[in-house]
Amino acid sequence: MIDWIMTCVSTTSYSVSINGNVHGYFKGGRGLRQADPLSPYLFTLVMEVLNLMIKRKISETGSFSYHRNCEEQEITHLCFADDLLIFSHGDSESVRVIKDSLDEFSSVSGLYPSPAKSEAFYCSIGQFTKSAIHSIIQFPDGSLPVRYLGVPLITTRLYRNDCKGLVDKVKARLNDWRNKSLSFAGRLQLIISVLSSMQIYWASIFILPISITKEIEKLMRGFLWCHGELKRGKAKVSWKTVCLPKTQGGLGVKSLADWNLALMASHSWRILTNKDSLWVKWIHSYRLKDRNFWDAPIRSDVGWGWRKILGIRDKIRDFIVSQIGDGSATSAWFDNWHPVGPLCRHITPRNILNANLSLDARVRDIICNGSWICPQMRDDSNHLLSNHPPPVLSTSVPDRLLWRKRDGSLTHFSVHDVWLSIRPNEPDVDWYHMV
């Protein structure tokens, strides 16, 4: 396998296209050509070596201290392609371990960090310690926010200026099209297939500011109705109607705000299903801290992005349903498994504790031999809870989360189903098939 890979790397050759004709071949001096399909796999193999070297150095020296909030998952670095983020505690000994690992990796791979393209970020470090660290890594000082993978790394709110690049990108694409002879149907298709997808990457990471979504939609309206800038009186119908499905009298353009919410709901779903990912593990360790996701408070001392994720819970909570199996993975009070909804809306924490039950109780903890253990469930004066028999527990089937669509049917989670559930809904029009 190694011989095959080295053959691909060492026998590359190139030709030059001049006026559409290919001329000559010359041997590649080193590496693969750009966009070679082998390149990402080879890079992943090489970066795995760096990962192992850093872990080995940390275990051998014993002097490395993890960055705050990174110790439980033992996070030292994150990498995507050739973008590398390295974290450590702000002391010279920890930085020395990282530097030794990079030097060893460079000696065996020939890949060296570029000081001109690298930056060091410090937080709450004295000037003497900062100077000692700088003498080791010799990277220039950086300032936040910084862009990583095309988006800003921020802990404060996302401002309009932070999204200026996204708006400029949409404008540049429209300027390429507006002077071309496009029919109304052609402009509509470009809006649906191209413009609406340009903000998906940002919208899947942040809740975009309202001013940004309105400005992008204004550009889309102007291109649709006026072939350029929107002019007064040119729009034939409201944008809200345009964003309805064609069966309901619209044109099928997705509202950016609704689509943004549907994309962000996927983060909540990953947390609730405890998906096997580094980010979900980190959230459970340092944000939830053994609390239920639905019960986590929105605190001012956490990042703006996390507060936004918690802020959309009320909009999606009634759509996420727990289907009971053995009852071990579903919270008895906070998850949506009972016909009346989450029981925390009907039973106060004081009543739960007075019944000698825990706020962390699971569904199986309040059911015994097919009967309710919780007194509130047995003796509810309004009969809202007691009229519903307990679910039948199965020892061999685990609980699972499902998405309840607008018509009440249950399905597996998908962003498209979330959007169908939260978007504005109007009755179907009679003339759809005729159009």
Short mmCIF file of C-alpha atoms in Angstrom, two decimals:
data_model
loop_
_atom_site.label_atom_id
_atom_site.label_comp_id
_atom_site.label_asym_id
_atom_site.label_seq_id
_atom_site.Cartn_x
_atom_site.Cartn_y
_atom_site.Cartn_z
CA MET A 1 0.00 0.00 0.00
CA ILE A 2 2.84 2.39 0.86
CA ASP A 3 4.55 1.60 -2.45
CA TRP A 4 1.34 2.36 -4.34
CA ILE A 5 0.91 5.70 -2.58
CA MET A 6 4.55 6.70 -3.08
CA THR A 7 4.29 5.79 -6.76
CA CYS A 8 1.35 8.16 -7.12
CA VAL A 9 3.24 10.91 -5.31
CA SER A 10 6.64 10.49 -7.01
CA THR A 11 5.64 9.86 -10.63
CA THR A 12 3.37 12.84 -11.25
CA SER A 13 3.76 14.71 -14.54
CA TYR A 14 2.17 17.84 -15.93
CA SER A 15 1.33 19.40 -19.29
CA VAL A 16 0.50 22.98 -20.20
CA SER A 17 -2.62 24.00 -22.13
CA ILE A 18 -1.90 26.87 -24.55
CA ASN A 19 -4.83 28.22 -26.55
CA GLY A 20 -6.72 25.00 -25.94
CA ASN A 21 -3.90 22.70 -27.08
CA VAL A 22 -1.87 20.54 -24.66
CA HIS A 23 1.90 20.91 -25.02
CA GLY A 24 4.60 18.74 -23.48
CA TYR A 25 5.01 16.95 -20.18
CA PHE A 26 7.33 17.72 -17.31
CA LYS A 27 7.90 15.74 -14.14
CA GLY A 28 6.43 16.92 -10.88
CA GLY A 29 9.04 17.86 -8.33
CA ARG A 30 7.06 16.93 -5.24
CA GLY A 31 3.58 15.92 -4.13
CA LEU A 32 0.27 15.56 -5.94
CA ARG A 33 -1.40 17.89 -8.37
CA GLN A 34 -4.09 20.20 -7.06
CA ALA A 35 -7.54 18.54 -6.78
CA ASP A 36 -6.05 15.07 -7.07
CA PRO A 37 -8.66 12.69 -5.55
CA LEU A 38 -5.91 10.96 -3.57
CA SER A 39 -4.86 14.22 -1.90
CA PRO A 40 -7.47 14.45 0.94
CA TYR A 41 -6.95 10.80 1.91
CA LEU A 42 -3.20 11.19 1.94
CA PHE A 43 -3.44 14.36 4.00
CA THR A 44 -5.68 12.63 6.54
CA LEU A 45 -3.13 9.84 6.92
CA VAL A 46 -0.32 12.33 7.43
CA MET A 47 -2.25 14.45 9.99
CA GLU A 48 -3.08 11.31 11.94
CA VAL A 49 0.67 10.97 12.50
CA LEU A 50 0.74 14.47 13.99
CA ASN A 51 -2.15 13.52 16.26
CA LEU A 52 -0.28 10.47 17.55
CA MET A 53 2.96 12.43 18.01
CA ILE A 54 1.25 15.09 20.13
CA LYS A 55 -0.43 12.46 22.29
CA ARG A 56 2.87 10.60 22.76
CA LYS A 57 4.76 13.77 23.74
CA ILE A 58 2.10 14.67 26.29
CA SER A 59 2.21 11.23 27.90
CA GLU A 60 6.03 11.11 27.92
CA THR A 61 6.72 14.54 29.39
CA GLY A 62 3.96 14.80 31.99
CA SER A 63 4.40 18.60 32.04
CA PHE A 64 1.59 19.48 29.63
CA SER A 65 -1.53 21.25 30.93
CA TYR A 66 -4.70 21.25 28.87
CA HIS A 67 -6.52 24.40 27.87
CA ARG A 68 -9.47 25.33 30.05
CA ASN A 69 -12.56 23.28 29.13
CA CYS A 70 -10.46 20.85 27.09
CA GLU A 71 -9.18 18.49 29.75
CA GLU A 72 -12.10 16.07 29.99
CA GLN A 73 -12.01 15.26 26.27
CA GLU A 74 -8.21 15.73 26.18
CA ILE A 75 -8.50 18.16 23.29
CA THR A 76 -5.14 19.47 22.08
CA HIS A 77 -5.94 20.38 18.49
CA LEU A 78 -8.55 20.47 15.74
CA CYS A 79 -7.68 20.19 12.08
CA PHE A 80 -9.57 20.35 8.83
CA ALA A 81 -7.48 19.91 5.67
CA ASP A 82 -4.48 22.20 6.20
CA ASP A 83 -6.16 24.40 8.85
CA LEU A 84 -4.85 23.54 12.30
CA LEU A 85 -5.94 24.91 15.68
CA ILE A 86 -3.82 23.96 18.71
CA PHE A 87 -4.95 24.53 22.32
CA SER A 88 -2.92 24.48 25.52
CA HIS A 89 -2.75 26.08 28.93
CA GLY A 90 -0.95 29.42 28.95
CA ASP A 91 2.42 28.31 30.30
CA SER A 92 5.78 27.85 28.60
CA GLU A 93 6.13 24.16 29.52
CA SER A 94 2.88 23.20 27.76
CA VAL A 95 3.79 25.25 24.70
CA ARG A 96 7.23 23.61 24.65
CA VAL A 97 5.59 20.17 24.40
CA ILE A 98 3.52 21.34 21.41
CA LYS A 99 6.57 22.89 19.74
CA ASP A 100 8.61 19.71 20.17
CA SER A 101 5.77 17.70 18.60
CA LEU A 102 5.61 20.05 15.60
CA ASP A 103 9.39 19.90 15.15
CA GLU A 104 9.38 16.11 15.22
CA PHE A 105 6.49 16.00 12.75
CA SER A 106 8.28 18.41 10.42
CA SER A 107 11.46 16.32 10.46
CA VAL A 108 9.66 13.19 9.27
CA SER A 109 7.03 14.71 6.94
CA GLY A 110 8.70 17.77 5.44
CA LEU A 111 5.65 19.88 6.39
CA TYR A 112 6.57 23.04 8.32
CA PRO A 113 4.30 25.59 10.00
CA SER A 114 4.44 28.94 8.23
CA PRO A 115 5.10 31.80 10.70
CA ALA A 116 3.62 34.29 8.22
CA LYS A 117 0.32 32.37 8.14
CA SER A 118 0.22 31.43 11.84
CA GLU A 119 -0.98 33.42 14.83
CA ALA A 120 -0.95 32.99 18.61
CA PHE A 121 -3.88 34.05 20.79
CA TYR A 122 -3.47 34.77 24.50
CA CYS A 123 -6.02 35.20 27.26
CA SER A 124 -5.37 36.37 30.85
CA ILE A 125 -1.60 35.86 30.62
CA GLY A 126 1.03 38.11 32.14
CA GLN A 127 3.56 39.88 29.96
CA PHE A 128 6.49 37.84 31.29
CA THR A 129 4.76 34.52 30.49
CA LYS A 130 3.66 35.83 27.11
CA SER A 131 7.25 36.75 26.22
CA ALA A 132 8.46 33.30 27.26
CA ILE A 133 5.84 31.62 25.06
CA HIS A 134 6.62 33.90 22.13
CA SER A 135 10.31 32.98 22.34
CA ILE A 136 9.32 29.33 21.87
CA ILE A 137 6.80 29.45 19.02
CA GLN A 138 7.69 32.86 17.51
CA PHE A 139 4.24 33.35 16.00
CA PRO A 140 2.84 36.89 15.69
CA ASP A 141 0.03 37.88 18.04
CA GLY A 142 -3.49 37.49 16.68
CA SER A 143 -6.73 39.23 17.69
CA LEU A 144 -10.26 37.92 17.75
CA PRO A 145 -12.53 37.49 15.91
CA VAL A 146 -10.60 35.40 13.40
CA ARG A 147 -12.04 33.48 10.48
CA TYR A 148 -11.78 29.70 10.48
CA LEU A 149 -13.21 27.61 7.64
CA GLY A 150 -14.83 30.73 6.19
CA VAL A 151 -16.80 31.88 9.24
CA PRO A 152 -15.81 34.09 12.20
CA LEU A 153 -14.86 32.46 15.50
CA ILE A 154 -16.81 34.50 18.03
CA THR A 155 -18.23 34.20 21.53
CA THR A 156 -20.20 37.45 21.40
CA ARG A 157 -23.20 38.04 19.16
CA LEU A 158 -22.93 37.90 15.40
CA TYR A 159 -23.05 41.45 14.07
CA ARG A 160 -23.98 42.77 10.67
CA ASN A 161 -20.36 43.56 9.77
CA ASP A 162 -19.39 39.95 10.50
CA CYS A 163 -21.75 38.81 7.74
CA LYS A 164 -20.77 41.43 5.18
CA GLY A 165 -18.85 38.85 3.17
CA LEU A 166 -21.98 36.72 2.78
CA VAL A 167 -24.02 39.67 1.46
CA ASP A 168 -21.22 40.71 -0.91
CA LYS A 169 -21.08 37.17 -2.25
CA VAL A 170 -24.80 37.25 -3.10
CA LYS A 171 -24.46 40.67 -4.71
CA ALA A 172 -21.53 39.52 -6.84
CA ARG A 173 -23.52 36.54 -8.10
CA LEU A 174 -26.51 38.73 -8.97
CA ASN A 175 -24.31 41.20 -10.87
CA ASP A 176 -23.16 38.31 -13.08
CA TRP A 177 -26.76 37.45 -13.97
CA ARG A 178 -28.77 40.63 -14.17
CA ASN A 179 -27.41 41.75 -17.55
CA LYS A 180 -28.23 38.39 -19.12
CA SER A 181 -31.51 37.68 -20.87
CA LEU A 182 -33.23 35.52 -18.27
CA SER A 183 -36.94 34.84 -18.19
CA PHE A 184 -38.97 35.11 -14.99
CA ALA A 185 -38.91 31.32 -14.65
CA GLY A 186 -35.14 31.33 -15.17
CA ARG A 187 -34.61 33.97 -12.46
CA LEU A 188 -36.88 32.02 -10.11
CA GLN A 189 -34.92 28.81 -10.70
CA LEU A 190 -31.61 30.57 -10.01
CA ILE A 191 -32.99 31.98 -6.74
CA ILE A 192 -34.22 28.56 -5.58
CA SER A 193 -31.21 26.51 -6.64
CA VAL A 194 -28.28 28.93 -6.21
CA LEU A 195 -28.99 32.01 -4.11
CA SER A 196 -30.92 30.14 -1.42
CA SER A 197 -28.09 27.65 -1.05
CA MET A 198 -25.32 30.24 -0.73
CA GLN A 199 -26.21 31.00 2.89
CA ILE A 200 -26.76 27.39 3.99
CA TYR A 201 -23.23 27.01 5.37
CA TRP A 202 -23.55 30.13 7.52
CA ALA A 203 -27.15 29.35 8.49
CA SER A 204 -26.18 25.88 9.71
CA ILE A 205 -23.66 27.42 12.15
CA PHE A 206 -25.24 30.70 13.32
CA ILE A 207 -28.64 32.26 13.80
CA LEU A 208 -28.18 35.00 11.21
CA PRO A 209 -29.08 38.57 12.22
CA ILE A 210 -32.54 39.61 11.05
CA SER A 211 -31.04 42.56 9.17
CA ILE A 212 -28.87 40.18 7.12
CA THR A 213 -31.73 37.85 6.17
CA LYS A 214 -33.87 40.86 5.18
CA GLU A 215 -31.08 42.34 3.06
CA ILE A 216 -30.44 39.06 1.24
CA GLU A 217 -34.17 38.55 0.65
CA LYS A 218 -34.39 42.12 -0.65
CA LEU A 219 -31.69 41.29 -3.19
CA MET A 220 -33.57 38.15 -4.19
CA ARG A 221 -36.86 40.08 -4.57
CA GLY A 222 -35.19 42.72 -6.70
CA PHE A 223 -33.66 40.09 -8.97
CA LEU A 224 -36.95 38.22 -9.28
CA TRP A 225 -39.24 41.16 -10.05
CA CYS A 226 -36.93 43.85 -11.48
CA HIS A 227 -33.94 41.94 -12.84
CA GLY A 228 -31.79 44.10 -10.55
CA GLU A 229 -32.51 46.47 -7.69
CA LEU A 230 -36.00 46.32 -6.19
CA LYS A 231 -38.16 49.26 -7.25
CA ARG A 232 -41.34 50.48 -5.60
CA GLY A 233 -44.51 48.95 -7.00
CA LYS A 234 -42.76 46.25 -9.04
CA ALA A 235 -43.39 43.31 -6.71
CA LYS A 236 -46.63 41.62 -7.77
CA VAL A 237 -47.28 39.74 -4.51
CA SER A 238 -45.83 39.78 -1.01
CA TRP A 239 -42.62 37.88 -0.28
CA LYS A 240 -44.48 35.87 2.36
CA THR A 241 -46.74 34.51 -0.39
CA VAL A 242 -43.77 33.86 -2.68
CA CYS A 243 -42.23 31.68 0.05
CA LEU A 244 -45.26 29.38 0.21
CA PRO A 245 -45.16 26.02 -1.62
CA LYS A 246 -46.60 25.99 -5.12
CA THR A 247 -49.53 23.87 -3.95
CA GLN A 248 -50.50 26.73 -1.61
CA GLY A 249 -50.22 29.48 -4.19
CA GLY A 250 -46.55 30.41 -3.76
CA LEU A 251 -43.40 29.93 -5.81
CA GLY A 252 -41.59 27.51 -3.47
CA VAL A 253 -38.79 29.89 -2.37
CA LYS A 254 -37.65 29.09 1.16
CA SER A 255 -37.84 31.87 3.73
CA LEU A 256 -34.28 32.39 4.98
CA ALA A 257 -35.36 32.83 8.60
CA ASP A 258 -37.39 29.60 8.64
CA TRP A 259 -34.66 27.66 6.83
CA ASN A 260 -32.06 29.03 9.27
CA LEU A 261 -34.14 27.77 12.20
CA ALA A 262 -34.56 24.34 10.59
CA LEU A 263 -30.79 24.02 10.04
CA MET A 264 -30.01 25.07 13.62
CA ALA A 265 -32.53 22.54 14.96
CA SER A 266 -30.17 19.79 13.79
CA HIS A 267 -27.73 20.83 16.57
CA SER A 268 -30.43 20.31 19.19
CA TRP A 269 -31.22 16.92 17.67
CA ARG A 270 -27.56 15.84 17.88
CA ILE A 271 -27.45 16.79 21.54
CA LEU A 272 -30.71 15.03 22.39
CA THR A 273 -29.70 11.83 20.57
CA ASN A 274 -26.21 12.02 22.10
CA LYS A 275 -24.54 11.64 18.74
CA ASP A 276 -21.01 10.29 18.84
CA SER A 277 -19.13 13.50 18.02
CA LEU A 278 -16.53 15.59 19.81
CA TRP A 279 -18.77 18.66 19.89
CA VAL A 280 -21.70 16.80 21.49
CA LYS A 281 -19.40 15.29 24.13
CA TRP A 282 -17.98 18.73 24.87
CA ILE A 283 -21.47 20.24 25.19
CA HIS A 284 -22.55 17.57 27.66
CA SER A 285 -19.37 18.05 29.72
CA TYR A 286 -19.07 21.83 29.86
CA ARG A 287 -22.47 23.28 28.98
CA LEU A 288 -25.15 20.86 30.18
CA LYS A 289 -23.12 19.31 33.03
CA ASP A 290 -25.50 16.36 33.52
CA ARG A 291 -28.60 18.58 33.17
CA ASN A 292 -31.40 17.82 30.78
CA PHE A 293 -31.20 19.82 27.55
CA TRP A 294 -34.77 21.11 27.96
CA ASP A 295 -34.05 22.22 31.54
CA ALA A 296 -30.70 23.96 30.92
CA PRO A 297 -30.87 27.67 31.86
CA ILE A 298 -29.91 30.41 29.42
CA ARG A 299 -27.04 32.08 31.26
CA SER A 300 -25.26 35.27 30.31
CA ASP A 301 -21.76 33.90 31.01
CA VAL A 302 -21.80 31.36 28.14
CA GLY A 303 -21.21 31.89 24.43
CA TRP A 304 -23.73 33.69 22.25
CA GLY A 305 -24.05 30.68 19.93
CA TRP A 306 -25.01 28.35 22.78
CA ARG A 307 -27.61 30.83 24.03
CA LYS A 308 -29.14 30.92 20.54
CA ILE A 309 -29.38 27.11 20.45
CA LEU A 310 -31.16 27.15 23.79
CA GLY A 311 -33.37 30.00 22.62
CA ILE A 312 -35.00 27.97 19.82
CA ARG A 313 -36.06 25.10 22.10
CA ASP A 314 -39.64 26.32 22.55
CA LYS A 315 -40.13 26.45 18.77
CA ILE A 316 -39.21 22.80 18.22
CA ARG A 317 -40.01 21.12 21.55
CA ASP A 318 -43.52 19.92 20.70
CA PHE A 319 -42.28 18.32 17.47
CA ILE A 320 -39.65 16.11 19.14
CA VAL A 321 -41.31 13.02 20.63
CA SER A 322 -39.80 10.18 22.64
CA GLN A 323 -41.14 6.76 21.68
CA ILE A 324 -40.94 4.65 24.83
CA GLY A 325 -39.20 1.29 24.75
CA ASP A 326 -37.55 0.30 28.03
CA GLY A 327 -37.97 3.82 29.45
CA SER A 328 -34.32 4.17 30.47
CA ALA A 329 -33.25 6.98 28.14
CA THR A 330 -36.26 9.30 28.42
CA SER A 331 -36.59 11.95 31.12
CA ALA A 332 -39.86 11.49 33.00
CA TRP A 333 -40.40 15.23 33.46
CA PHE A 334 -38.72 17.14 30.63
CA ASP A 335 -38.97 14.95 27.51
CA ASN A 336 -42.09 14.89 25.33
CA TRP A 337 -43.39 11.32 25.70
CA HIS A 338 -46.78 11.67 27.45
CA PRO A 339 -49.96 12.48 25.43
CA VAL A 340 -50.31 15.79 27.32
CA GLY A 341 -46.74 16.84 26.50
CA PRO A 342 -43.77 17.31 28.85
CA LEU A 343 -44.92 16.62 32.40
CA CYS A 344 -42.90 19.56 33.76
CA ARG A 345 -45.67 21.78 32.37
CA HIS A 346 -48.18 20.13 34.72
CA ILE A 347 -46.14 18.92 37.71
CA THR A 348 -43.98 21.39 39.62
CA PRO A 349 -40.47 20.49 40.87
CA ARG A 350 -41.74 20.87 44.43
CA ASN A 351 -44.40 18.17 43.88
CA ILE A 352 -41.79 15.89 42.31
CA LEU A 353 -39.43 16.23 45.27
CA ASN A 354 -42.30 15.88 47.78
CA ALA A 355 -43.11 12.52 46.17
CA ASN A 356 -39.52 11.38 46.90
CA LEU A 357 -38.71 11.33 43.20
CA SER A 358 -35.68 12.82 41.51
CA LEU A 359 -35.70 15.51 38.84
CA ASP A 360 -33.38 13.19 36.92
CA ALA A 361 -35.91 10.31 37.02
CA ARG A 362 -36.49 8.29 33.86
CA VAL A 363 -39.83 7.01 32.63
CA ARG A 364 -39.12 3.53 33.98
CA ASP A 365 -38.61 5.07 37.46
CA ILE A 366 -42.24 6.24 37.70
CA ILE A 367 -43.88 3.03 36.41
CA CYS A 368 -44.07 -0.28 38.26
CA ASN A 369 -46.04 -3.34 37.18
CA GLY A 370 -48.05 -1.33 34.70
CA SER A 371 -49.10 1.36 37.19
CA TRP A 372 -47.99 4.89 37.97
CA ILE A 373 -45.69 5.27 40.96
CA CYS A 374 -45.94 9.06 40.98
CA PRO A 375 -48.88 10.17 43.22
CA GLN A 376 -49.54 13.16 40.97
CA MET A 377 -50.09 10.78 38.06
CA ARG A 378 -52.49 8.60 40.06
CA ASP A 379 -54.47 11.23 41.96
CA ASP A 380 -54.55 14.24 39.63
CA SER A 381 -57.71 16.20 40.43
CA ASN A 382 -58.13 17.40 36.84
CA HIS A 383 -57.75 13.86 35.51
CA LEU A 384 -55.54 15.31 32.77
CA LEU A 385 -52.69 13.00 33.68
CA SER A 386 -54.38 10.14 35.48
CA ASN A 387 -56.78 9.37 32.61
CA HIS A 388 -53.88 8.17 30.48
CA PRO A 389 -52.57 4.70 31.30
CA PRO A 390 -48.79 4.29 31.56
CA PRO A 391 -46.94 3.00 28.49
CA VAL A 392 -45.98 -0.65 28.34
CA LEU A 393 -42.25 -0.96 28.92
CA SER A 394 -40.18 -3.37 26.90
CA THR A 395 -36.86 -4.66 28.20
CA SER A 396 -35.50 -5.42 24.74
CA VAL A 397 -36.41 -2.21 22.84
CA PRO A 398 -34.59 1.06 23.62
CA ASP A 399 -36.26 4.45 23.63
CA ARG A 400 -35.89 6.52 20.48
CA LEU A 401 -36.55 10.07 19.41
CA LEU A 402 -38.78 10.85 16.43
CA TRP A 403 -39.96 14.01 14.71
CA ARG A 404 -43.71 14.64 14.76
CA LYS A 405 -44.82 16.31 11.57
CA ARG A 406 -47.61 18.83 11.32
CA ASP A 407 -50.16 16.11 10.48
CA GLY A 408 -49.21 14.15 13.62
CA SER A 409 -47.29 11.35 11.92
CA LEU A 410 -43.88 10.36 13.30
CA THR A 411 -40.77 10.19 11.16
CA HIS A 412 -37.00 10.23 11.41
CA PHE A 413 -35.39 13.64 11.77
CA SER A 414 -34.49 15.62 8.67
CA VAL A 415 -33.98 19.33 8.09
CA HIS A 416 -36.59 19.26 5.34
CA ASP A 417 -39.24 17.86 7.71
CA VAL A 418 -38.34 20.50 10.30
CA TRP A 419 -38.82 23.23 7.71
CA LEU A 420 -42.18 21.77 6.63
CA SER A 421 -43.31 21.78 10.27
CA ILE A 422 -42.28 25.31 11.24
CA ARG A 423 -42.93 27.27 8.04
CA PRO A 424 -46.21 29.23 7.57
CA ASN A 425 -49.00 27.01 6.33
CA GLU A 426 -51.92 27.96 4.12
CA PRO A 427 -54.73 25.89 2.53
CA ASP A 428 -54.02 24.33 -0.85
CA VAL A 429 -55.30 26.32 -3.82
CA ASP A 430 -57.68 24.80 -6.38
CA TRP A 431 -55.81 26.14 -9.41
CA TYR A 432 -52.39 24.59 -8.68
CA HIS A 433 -52.70 21.74 -11.20
CA MET A 434 -53.95 24.13 -13.86
CA VAL A 435 -50.87 26.35 -13.44
#
